[in-house]
Short mmCIF file of C-alpha atoms and ligand atoms in Angstrom, two decimals:
data_model
loop_
_atom_site.label_atom_id
_atom_site.label_comp_id
_atom_site.label_asym_id
_atom_site.label_seq_id
_atom_site.Cartn_x
_atom_site.Cartn_y
_atom_site.Cartn_z
CA MET A 288 -37.17 -3.02 -13.64
CA SER A 289 -37.10 0.24 -11.71
CA VAL A 290 -37.67 3.56 -13.37
CA ALA A 291 -34.06 4.52 -12.62
CA ASN A 292 -32.81 1.38 -14.36
CA THR A 293 -34.83 2.18 -17.48
CA ALA A 294 -32.70 5.27 -17.88
CA LEU A 295 -29.69 3.03 -18.45
CA PHE A 296 -31.22 1.82 -21.71
CA THR A 297 -32.29 5.18 -23.07
CA ARG A 298 -29.50 7.28 -24.47
CA THR A 299 -30.58 10.89 -24.59
CA HIS A 300 -27.42 12.87 -23.88
CA PHE A 301 -25.82 13.34 -27.30
CA PRO A 302 -28.03 11.64 -29.92
CA ALA A 303 -26.24 13.47 -32.72
CA PHE A 304 -22.96 11.68 -31.87
CA ALA A 305 -24.29 8.27 -30.93
CA PRO A 306 -25.36 5.71 -33.53
CA THR A 307 -28.35 3.55 -32.64
CA ASP A 308 -27.24 0.25 -31.11
CA PRO A 309 -28.03 -2.72 -33.35
CA ALA A 310 -30.58 -5.16 -31.89
CA ILE A 311 -27.90 -7.74 -30.94
CA LEU A 312 -25.99 -5.22 -28.77
CA ASP A 313 -29.18 -3.79 -27.31
CA ALA A 314 -30.33 -7.32 -26.34
CA ARG A 315 -26.94 -8.15 -24.82
CA ILE A 316 -26.97 -5.05 -22.58
CA ARG A 317 -30.58 -5.53 -21.52
CA GLN A 318 -29.90 -9.16 -20.63
CA ALA A 319 -26.81 -8.28 -18.59
CA TYR A 320 -28.70 -5.73 -16.52
CA ALA A 321 -31.63 -8.09 -16.04
CA GLU A 322 -29.26 -10.80 -14.79
CA ARG A 323 -27.71 -8.43 -12.31
CA ASP A 324 -31.27 -8.00 -11.06
CA ASN A 325 -30.79 -4.55 -9.61
CA LEU A 326 -27.87 -2.41 -10.59
CA HIS A 327 -28.78 0.28 -8.12
CA ARG A 328 -28.83 -2.21 -5.29
CA LEU A 329 -25.31 -3.27 -6.29
CA ASP A 330 -24.27 0.35 -6.33
CA ARG A 331 -25.77 0.84 -2.86
CA LEU A 332 -23.88 -2.26 -1.67
CA LEU A 333 -20.50 -1.20 -2.96
CA ASN A 334 -20.61 2.54 -2.31
CA GLY A 335 -21.29 3.89 1.12
CA SER A 336 -20.65 7.41 2.39
CA VAL A 337 -17.71 9.68 1.62
CA PRO A 338 -14.99 9.60 4.30
CA GLY A 339 -14.31 12.80 6.25
CA ALA A 340 -10.83 14.21 6.79
CA ASP A 341 -10.36 12.37 10.11
CA ALA A 342 -11.71 9.00 8.90
CA ILE A 343 -9.71 5.81 9.43
CA LEU A 344 -9.24 4.30 5.98
CA MET A 345 -8.68 0.58 5.46
CA ARG A 346 -9.78 0.38 1.84
CA THR A 347 -6.74 0.34 -0.42
CA ASN A 348 -4.02 -2.29 -0.58
CA ASP A 349 -1.23 0.20 0.10
CA TYR A 350 -0.06 -2.06 2.93
CA LEU A 351 3.27 -0.29 3.40
CA GLY A 352 2.07 3.29 2.97
CA LEU A 353 4.15 3.88 -0.17
CA ALA A 354 1.63 5.67 -2.40
CA ALA A 355 3.15 9.08 -1.74
CA HIS A 356 6.63 8.10 -0.53
CA PRO A 357 9.03 10.93 -1.49
CA ARG A 358 11.80 8.56 -2.67
CA ILE A 359 9.39 6.83 -5.04
CA ILE A 360 7.73 9.97 -6.34
CA GLY A 361 11.16 11.61 -6.71
CA ALA A 362 12.48 8.67 -8.74
CA GLU A 363 9.47 8.83 -11.04
CA ILE A 364 9.85 12.59 -11.57
CA SER A 365 13.58 12.27 -12.33
CA ALA A 366 12.92 9.51 -14.86
CA LEU A 367 10.21 11.60 -16.50
CA GLU A 368 12.47 14.63 -16.66
CA GLU A 369 15.31 12.59 -18.13
CA GLY A 370 13.47 10.63 -20.78
CA GLY A 371 9.80 11.55 -20.85
CA HIS A 372 7.63 8.51 -21.42
CA GLY A 373 10.38 6.82 -23.44
CA ASP A 374 9.22 4.32 -26.02
CA SER A 375 5.59 3.55 -25.52
CA LEU A 376 5.38 0.28 -27.37
CA SER A 377 4.95 -3.43 -26.90
CA ARG A 378 7.91 -5.21 -25.30
CA ILE A 379 7.90 -7.66 -28.19
CA PHE A 380 10.12 -5.08 -29.96
CA ALA A 381 12.43 -4.58 -26.98
CA HIS A 382 13.06 -7.89 -25.20
CA ARG A 383 16.72 -7.91 -26.17
CA ARG A 384 17.39 -4.35 -24.95
CA GLU A 385 19.42 -3.94 -21.77
CA ASP A 386 17.27 -1.05 -20.62
CA ARG A 387 15.59 0.00 -17.37
CA HIS A 388 12.78 -2.55 -17.82
CA ARG A 389 15.22 -5.42 -18.30
CA ALA A 390 17.37 -4.33 -15.34
CA PHE A 391 14.26 -4.34 -13.16
CA GLU A 392 13.31 -7.82 -14.38
CA ARG A 393 16.77 -9.09 -13.40
CA ARG A 394 16.56 -7.41 -10.01
CA LEU A 395 13.10 -8.85 -9.34
CA ALA A 396 14.29 -12.35 -10.29
CA THR A 397 17.28 -12.06 -7.94
CA LEU A 398 15.08 -10.80 -5.10
CA MET A 399 12.59 -13.62 -5.58
CA LYS A 400 15.34 -16.26 -6.04
CA ALA A 401 14.35 -17.19 -9.57
CA GLU A 402 16.17 -17.36 -12.90
CA ASP A 403 14.16 -14.68 -14.62
CA ALA A 404 11.15 -12.37 -14.50
CA VAL A 405 9.00 -10.62 -17.10
CA LEU A 406 7.35 -7.26 -16.46
CA CYS A 407 3.66 -7.06 -17.41
CA MET A 408 1.15 -4.22 -17.63
CA SER A 409 -0.75 -5.40 -14.54
CA GLY A 410 -1.28 -8.41 -12.33
CA TYR A 411 -4.42 -9.09 -14.33
CA CYS A 412 -2.47 -9.22 -17.60
CA ALA A 413 0.20 -11.41 -15.98
CA ASN A 414 -2.38 -13.99 -14.90
CA VAL A 415 -4.53 -14.00 -18.03
CA GLY A 416 -1.46 -14.05 -20.27
CA LEU A 417 0.26 -16.80 -18.31
CA ILE A 418 -2.64 -19.26 -18.20
CA GLN A 419 -3.40 -18.51 -21.86
CA THR A 420 0.25 -19.28 -22.69
CA ILE A 421 0.85 -22.48 -20.74
CA ALA A 422 -2.56 -24.18 -21.06
CA GLN A 423 -3.72 -26.18 -24.04
CA PRO A 424 -7.34 -26.21 -25.20
CA ASP A 425 -9.31 -28.70 -23.06
CA MET A 426 -6.49 -29.01 -20.49
CA PRO A 427 -7.78 -29.14 -16.88
CA ILE A 428 -6.90 -26.04 -14.86
CA TYR A 429 -7.32 -26.65 -11.14
CA LEU A 430 -8.29 -23.39 -9.48
CA ASP A 431 -8.78 -22.79 -5.80
CA MET A 432 -12.42 -21.67 -5.51
CA LEU A 433 -11.24 -18.29 -4.21
CA ALA A 434 -8.42 -17.81 -6.76
CA HIS A 435 -8.37 -14.37 -8.35
CA ALA A 436 -10.75 -13.65 -11.25
CA SER A 437 -7.85 -13.06 -13.66
CA LEU A 438 -6.74 -16.69 -13.31
CA TRP A 439 -10.26 -17.83 -14.24
CA GLU A 440 -10.21 -15.43 -17.19
CA GLY A 441 -6.95 -17.01 -18.38
CA VAL A 442 -8.69 -20.38 -18.48
CA LYS A 443 -11.35 -18.95 -20.81
CA SER A 444 -8.69 -17.31 -22.93
CA ALA A 445 -6.87 -20.65 -23.35
CA GLY A 446 -10.05 -22.59 -24.17
CA ALA A 447 -9.07 -24.84 -21.24
CA VAL A 448 -11.42 -26.39 -18.67
CA ALA A 449 -11.75 -24.91 -15.16
CA ARG A 450 -11.77 -27.63 -12.46
CA PRO A 451 -12.27 -25.77 -9.16
CA PHE A 452 -11.25 -27.35 -5.88
CA ARG A 453 -12.22 -26.48 -2.30
CA HIS A 454 -10.45 -23.48 -0.83
CA ASN A 455 -6.99 -24.30 0.57
CA ASP A 456 -7.72 -28.04 0.38
CA PRO A 457 -4.81 -29.97 -1.22
CA GLY A 458 -6.59 -33.30 -0.54
CA HIS A 459 -9.62 -32.27 -2.60
CA LEU A 460 -7.28 -30.98 -5.32
CA GLU A 461 -5.52 -34.34 -5.49
CA ARG A 462 -8.83 -36.19 -5.85
CA GLN A 463 -9.81 -33.85 -8.70
CA ILE A 464 -6.48 -34.50 -10.44
CA ALA A 465 -6.97 -38.27 -10.02
CA ALA A 466 -10.31 -37.87 -11.85
CA TYR A 467 -9.29 -35.50 -14.66
CA GLY A 468 -5.51 -35.94 -15.13
CA PRO A 469 -2.52 -33.62 -14.91
CA GLY A 470 -2.88 -29.93 -15.74
CA VAL A 471 -2.18 -26.53 -14.22
CA ILE A 472 -2.81 -25.76 -10.52
CA ALA A 473 -3.50 -22.06 -9.85
CA ILE A 474 -3.68 -20.64 -6.34
CA ASP A 475 -3.16 -17.32 -4.53
CA ALA A 476 -0.46 -17.27 -1.85
CA LEU A 477 -2.54 -14.84 0.25
CA TYR A 478 -6.26 -14.50 -0.47
CA SER A 479 -7.55 -11.01 -1.13
CA THR A 480 -11.01 -11.49 0.37
CA SER A 481 -9.98 -13.28 3.55
CA GLY A 482 -6.30 -12.82 4.41
CA HIS A 483 -5.99 -16.61 4.37
CA ILE A 484 -2.53 -17.99 3.48
CA ALA A 485 -2.28 -21.07 1.24
CA PRO A 486 -0.56 -24.21 2.58
CA LEU A 487 2.11 -23.80 -0.09
CA ALA A 488 4.30 -26.82 0.73
CA ALA A 489 1.30 -29.18 0.55
CA PHE A 490 0.38 -27.77 -2.89
CA CYS A 491 3.99 -28.28 -4.06
CA ASP A 492 3.76 -31.92 -2.91
CA VAL A 493 0.54 -32.46 -4.89
CA ALA A 494 1.97 -30.80 -8.01
CA GLU A 495 5.09 -32.96 -7.87
CA ARG A 496 3.20 -36.22 -7.17
CA THR A 497 0.76 -35.62 -10.04
CA GLY A 498 2.98 -34.01 -12.70
CA CYS A 499 1.09 -30.69 -12.66
CA VAL A 500 2.35 -27.15 -13.28
CA LEU A 501 2.06 -24.97 -10.17
CA VAL A 502 1.17 -21.25 -10.50
CA VAL A 503 1.14 -19.12 -7.33
CA ASP A 504 -0.23 -15.56 -7.40
CA GLU A 505 1.83 -13.47 -4.96
CA THR A 506 0.01 -10.19 -5.59
CA HIS A 507 -0.94 -9.66 -1.93
CA SER A 508 2.19 -11.21 -0.38
CA PHE A 509 4.84 -9.52 -2.50
CA GLY A 510 6.45 -6.66 -0.58
CA ALA A 511 4.77 -7.64 2.68
CA HIS A 512 6.28 -11.10 3.29
CA GLY A 513 9.63 -12.82 2.78
CA THR A 514 13.18 -11.50 2.72
CA ASP A 515 13.02 -7.83 1.72
CA GLY A 516 9.43 -8.47 0.57
CA ALA A 517 10.24 -11.41 -1.76
CA GLY A 518 6.90 -13.09 -1.03
CA LEU A 519 5.55 -16.17 0.71
CA VAL A 520 7.06 -18.78 -1.63
CA GLU A 521 10.50 -17.40 -0.83
CA ALA A 522 9.64 -17.14 2.87
CA ALA A 523 8.71 -20.83 2.90
CA GLY A 524 11.89 -21.86 1.06
CA LEU A 525 9.89 -23.20 -1.90
CA THR A 526 11.36 -21.18 -4.76
CA GLY A 527 12.76 -24.32 -6.41
CA ARG A 528 9.34 -26.06 -6.33
CA VAL A 529 6.94 -23.47 -7.82
CA HIS A 530 6.97 -23.19 -11.62
CA PHE A 531 5.48 -19.72 -11.92
CA ARG A 532 4.86 -16.87 -9.50
CA THR A 533 2.74 -13.95 -10.67
CA LEU A 534 2.29 -10.54 -9.11
CA GLY A 535 0.45 -7.28 -9.41
CA LEU A 536 2.47 -4.24 -8.31
CA SER A 537 -0.72 -2.54 -7.19
CA LYS A 538 -0.73 -3.65 -3.54
CA ALA A 539 2.38 -3.27 -1.35
CA VAL A 540 4.15 -1.46 -4.23
CA ALA A 541 1.14 0.90 -4.48
CA SER A 542 1.56 1.42 -8.22
CA ARG A 543 0.27 -0.37 -11.27
CA GLY A 544 2.06 -3.08 -13.23
CA GLY A 545 2.73 -6.78 -12.82
CA ALA A 546 5.21 -9.56 -13.46
CA ILE A 547 5.73 -13.27 -13.78
CA VAL A 548 8.74 -14.95 -12.14
CA CYS A 549 10.02 -18.33 -13.32
CA SER A 550 12.83 -20.21 -15.09
CA ALA A 551 14.72 -18.45 -17.90
CA ARG A 552 13.31 -20.86 -20.50
CA ASN A 553 9.73 -20.34 -19.37
CA ALA A 554 10.16 -16.57 -19.19
CA ASP A 555 11.29 -16.49 -22.80
CA PHE A 556 8.40 -18.70 -23.85
CA PHE A 557 5.96 -16.33 -22.09
CA ARG A 558 7.55 -13.24 -23.71
CA TYR A 559 6.85 -14.48 -27.20
CA GLU A 560 3.57 -16.36 -26.64
CA SER A 561 1.49 -14.30 -24.25
CA MET A 562 -1.07 -12.17 -26.08
CA PRO A 563 -0.95 -9.17 -23.67
CA MET A 564 2.87 -9.17 -23.98
CA ILE A 565 2.66 -8.99 -27.76
CA PHE A 566 -0.37 -6.85 -28.44
CA SER A 567 -0.35 -4.32 -25.59
CA THR A 568 2.01 -1.49 -24.67
CA SER A 569 4.35 -2.09 -21.73
CA VAL A 570 4.60 -0.08 -18.51
CA LEU A 571 6.48 3.19 -19.01
CA ALA A 572 10.06 3.93 -17.95
CA HIS A 573 9.14 6.29 -15.10
CA GLU A 574 6.79 3.65 -13.71
CA VAL A 575 9.69 1.20 -13.68
CA ALA A 576 11.80 3.84 -11.88
CA GLY A 577 9.01 3.93 -9.27
CA PHE A 578 9.11 0.13 -8.88
CA GLU A 579 12.88 0.25 -8.37
CA ALA A 580 12.56 2.92 -5.71
CA ALA A 581 9.74 0.96 -4.03
CA LEU A 582 12.01 -2.10 -3.76
CA ASP A 583 14.69 0.14 -2.23
CA VAL A 584 12.24 1.46 0.35
CA ILE A 585 10.90 -1.99 1.17
CA ARG A 586 14.51 -3.17 1.75
CA ASP A 587 15.66 -0.06 3.66
CA GLU A 588 12.58 0.52 5.82
CA PRO A 589 11.77 -2.91 7.30
CA TRP A 590 9.83 -1.17 10.10
CA ARG A 591 6.97 -0.81 7.60
CA ARG A 592 6.54 -4.58 7.30
CA ALA A 593 7.04 -5.09 11.03
CA ARG A 594 4.42 -2.43 11.79
CA LEU A 595 1.98 -3.88 9.23
CA HIS A 596 2.13 -7.32 10.82
CA ALA A 597 1.99 -5.94 14.37
CA ASN A 598 -1.06 -3.83 13.47
CA HIS A 599 -2.74 -6.85 11.91
CA ALA A 600 -2.10 -8.99 14.99
CA ARG A 601 -3.47 -6.33 17.36
CA LEU A 602 -6.58 -5.66 15.31
CA ARG A 603 -7.25 -9.32 14.67
CA ASP A 604 -6.84 -10.30 18.33
CA GLY A 605 -8.96 -7.35 19.48
CA LEU A 606 -11.78 -8.25 17.09
CA ASP A 607 -11.51 -11.87 18.15
CA ASP A 608 -11.94 -10.80 21.79
CA LEU A 609 -15.04 -8.82 20.77
CA GLY A 610 -16.59 -11.97 19.29
CA TYR A 611 -16.08 -11.30 15.58
CA ASN A 612 -15.02 -14.29 13.48
CA VAL A 613 -11.49 -13.53 12.28
CA ASP A 614 -10.36 -17.15 12.27
CA ILE A 615 -9.20 -17.20 8.65
CA SER A 616 -7.29 -13.91 8.70
CA ASP A 617 -3.70 -15.11 8.67
CA SER A 618 -2.32 -11.79 7.50
CA GLN A 619 -3.03 -8.09 6.75
CA ILE A 620 -6.59 -8.55 5.42
CA ILE A 621 -9.47 -8.90 7.87
CA ALA A 622 -12.82 -9.90 6.40
CA LEU A 623 -15.86 -9.54 8.64
CA GLU A 624 -18.65 -11.65 7.16
CA ALA A 625 -22.09 -10.23 7.90
CA GLY A 626 -23.75 -12.55 5.38
CA THR A 627 -26.71 -11.23 3.39
CA ASP A 628 -26.72 -8.03 1.35
CA ASP A 629 -28.99 -6.34 3.92
CA ALA A 630 -26.75 -7.37 6.80
CA ILE A 631 -23.60 -6.09 5.13
CA ILE A 632 -25.21 -2.75 4.23
CA ALA A 633 -26.36 -2.29 7.85
CA PHE A 634 -22.90 -3.20 9.15
CA ARG A 635 -21.01 -1.04 6.65
CA ASP A 636 -23.26 1.96 7.36
CA ALA A 637 -22.88 1.55 11.13
CA VAL A 638 -19.09 1.31 10.86
CA GLU A 639 -18.90 4.30 8.52
CA ARG A 640 -20.97 6.39 10.94
CA GLU A 641 -18.11 5.70 13.37
CA GLY A 642 -15.66 7.11 10.80
CA ILE A 643 -14.15 3.77 9.73
CA PHE A 644 -14.02 2.77 6.07
CA GLY A 645 -13.41 -0.68 4.57
CA SER A 646 -14.66 -2.25 1.32
CA VAL A 647 -17.75 -4.39 0.75
CA PHE A 648 -17.33 -7.60 -1.27
CA CYS A 649 -20.38 -9.63 -2.27
CA ALA A 650 -21.22 -12.41 -4.76
CA PRO A 651 -19.63 -13.23 -7.20
CA ALA A 652 -16.46 -12.09 -5.37
CA THR A 653 -17.67 -14.09 -2.33
CA PRO A 654 -20.05 -17.06 -2.11
CA ARG A 655 -23.72 -15.94 -2.19
CA ASN A 656 -25.01 -14.62 1.17
CA ARG A 657 -21.45 -14.51 2.53
CA ALA A 658 -20.87 -10.79 1.91
CA ILE A 659 -17.94 -9.26 3.79
CA LEU A 660 -16.62 -5.91 4.92
CA ARG A 661 -12.90 -6.08 4.19
CA PHE A 662 -10.37 -4.12 6.23
CA THR A 663 -6.93 -3.90 4.66
CA VAL A 664 -4.54 -3.21 7.50
CA HIS A 665 -1.55 -0.95 6.78
CA CYS A 666 1.57 0.30 8.51
CA ASN A 667 0.32 3.87 8.90
CA LEU A 668 -2.41 2.94 11.37
CA SER A 669 -1.40 4.38 14.75
CA ASP A 670 -2.04 2.72 18.11
CA ALA A 671 -4.82 5.27 18.63
CA ASP A 672 -6.37 4.29 15.28
CA ILE A 673 -6.43 0.62 16.27
CA ARG A 674 -7.96 1.48 19.65
CA GLY A 675 -10.52 3.65 17.84
CA VAL A 676 -11.47 0.85 15.44
CA LEU A 677 -11.88 -1.63 18.28
CA SER A 678 -14.02 0.75 20.36
CA ALA A 679 -16.21 1.49 17.35
CA LEU A 680 -16.63 -2.18 16.52
CA GLU A 681 -17.57 -2.84 20.12
CA ARG A 682 -20.21 -0.09 19.97
CA VAL A 683 -21.84 -1.38 16.76
CA ARG A 684 -21.67 -5.08 17.69
CA ASP A 685 -25.12 -5.32 19.26
CA GLU A 686 -26.79 -2.83 16.92
CA VAL A 687 -25.95 -5.06 13.91
CA ASP A 688 -26.51 -8.29 15.86
CA VAL A 689 -23.11 -9.89 15.27
CA ALA A 690 -24.16 -12.83 17.45
CA ALA A 691 -26.72 -13.85 14.79
CA TRP A 692 -24.29 -13.84 11.84
CA GLY A 693 -23.55 -17.21 10.24
CA SER A 694 -19.84 -16.46 10.50
CA THR A 695 -20.15 -15.97 14.27
CA ARG A 696 -21.81 -19.35 14.61
CA ARG A 697 -18.94 -20.94 12.65
CA ARG A 698 -16.37 -19.34 14.92
CA ARG A 699 -14.40 -21.88 16.85
CA GLY A 700 -12.69 -19.64 19.33
CA ARG A 701 -9.27 -18.10 19.57
CA ASN A 702 -7.27 -21.21 18.71
CA GLY A 703 -9.68 -22.78 16.26
CA ARG A 704 -9.76 -22.57 12.49
CA SER A 705 -12.72 -22.33 10.17
CA VAL A 706 -12.66 -22.59 6.40
CA MET A 707 -14.69 -19.92 4.66
CA ALA A 708 -15.19 -21.60 1.32
CA ALA A 709 -15.63 -25.18 2.51
C1 PLP B 1005 -4.89 -11.94 -6.07
C2 PLP B 1005 -4.88 -10.90 -7.14
N1 PLP B 1005 -4.27 -11.17 -8.30
C3 PLP B 1005 -4.23 -10.27 -9.31
C4 PLP B 1005 -4.82 -9.04 -9.19
C5 PLP B 1005 -4.78 -8.07 -10.32
O1 PLP B 1005 -3.76 -7.16 -10.08
P1 PLP B 1005 -3.73 -5.74 -10.82
O2 PLP B 1005 -4.59 -4.83 -10.06
O3 PLP B 1005 -2.28 -5.38 -10.80
O4 PLP B 1005 -4.21 -5.96 -12.23
C6 PLP B 1005 -5.46 -8.70 -8.00
C7 PLP B 1005 -6.10 -7.37 -7.88
O5 PLP B 1005 -6.96 -7.07 -7.14
C8 PLP B 1005 -5.50 -9.65 -6.94
O6 PLP B 1005 -6.13 -9.37 -5.79
#
């Protein structure tokens, strides 16, 4: 353990206010830090330099550039001025009210071509609460290996059994179901660490053939894909074949909050069974006003989605021409896999010196030694920005030895496909 790490175990700041940790808590914290082998290394991995004023930022998931949109901010301010924070309480006391929350749920359901929707505090709460609600103890839950952490957490919460299957591989899923029996299948529509889109129709076929429940997380696709941003299930015409869609409103909606979308019967079941719905306070009225305004903007300003997808295509094709492996980036997220921790730090630092900022993801968010620098493309990138990114990535290519990366060796050329998690 480094000297710096030792400091994490020695509380010296306010001893008068801090009781001594009992041995069981002390042991738990020490063990956690020991397992993470070097906290400071992790910090170094995840936090690079501070961007300057003219930096090109591709870090947040504000795909449509809505974080400061005047219509959205104005709607939130008006709602605050009218009613303050309103009732800050659990929705368990308010499900039968025809209020702003309920109106938004109805609107979301109509947009996503479903019978009903339930607003949640976040995408994380939607996923944990949903799996906890629909799974029985010991039931198999079939998770894509790259499915979001909150879906895995829901499995633990339900006391169910996680049965992972290979990323985007319906055939492997079906073999797992043949071995362990029907259960819940949980996938993301668009994967947050790769930009890979799930073969949704094939997963619907497997769910129907095997009698499984299908849950699709649309957190990254909602707002960016489908009619007026209704998501990839809607875009593929599969709304009648997916039992539950979940979403976080923290990406294209650039806020915080979440929802599940499903049949009216299942929505009601979720409302009264899901622990986060019962024991945690709902989103506030002015936040809902912001969601409403965001849906208006997404509908009224389709250029944002068009520009997002055009920017993605230009950046992806340009990086492909430069020899970077972007084969799995189907949409808006581009993950450049340098591999080891040292390689990703060198790459991230080189790119940041050029004034370009993405986010590093490493194990356990990626497989070990498959660390990535993730660029989240957005509609506010100008043509000059894209040209700037491509020139910078051309300049650093040899310095960081892209040719030697494992991902480069797996690259199959412009028309080929490679599967990151296989
Ligand atoms: C695929 C996916 N699902 C769910 C979530 C959680 O969403 P939220 O941030 O709204 O809790 C995230 C967030 O990163 C995500 O990427």
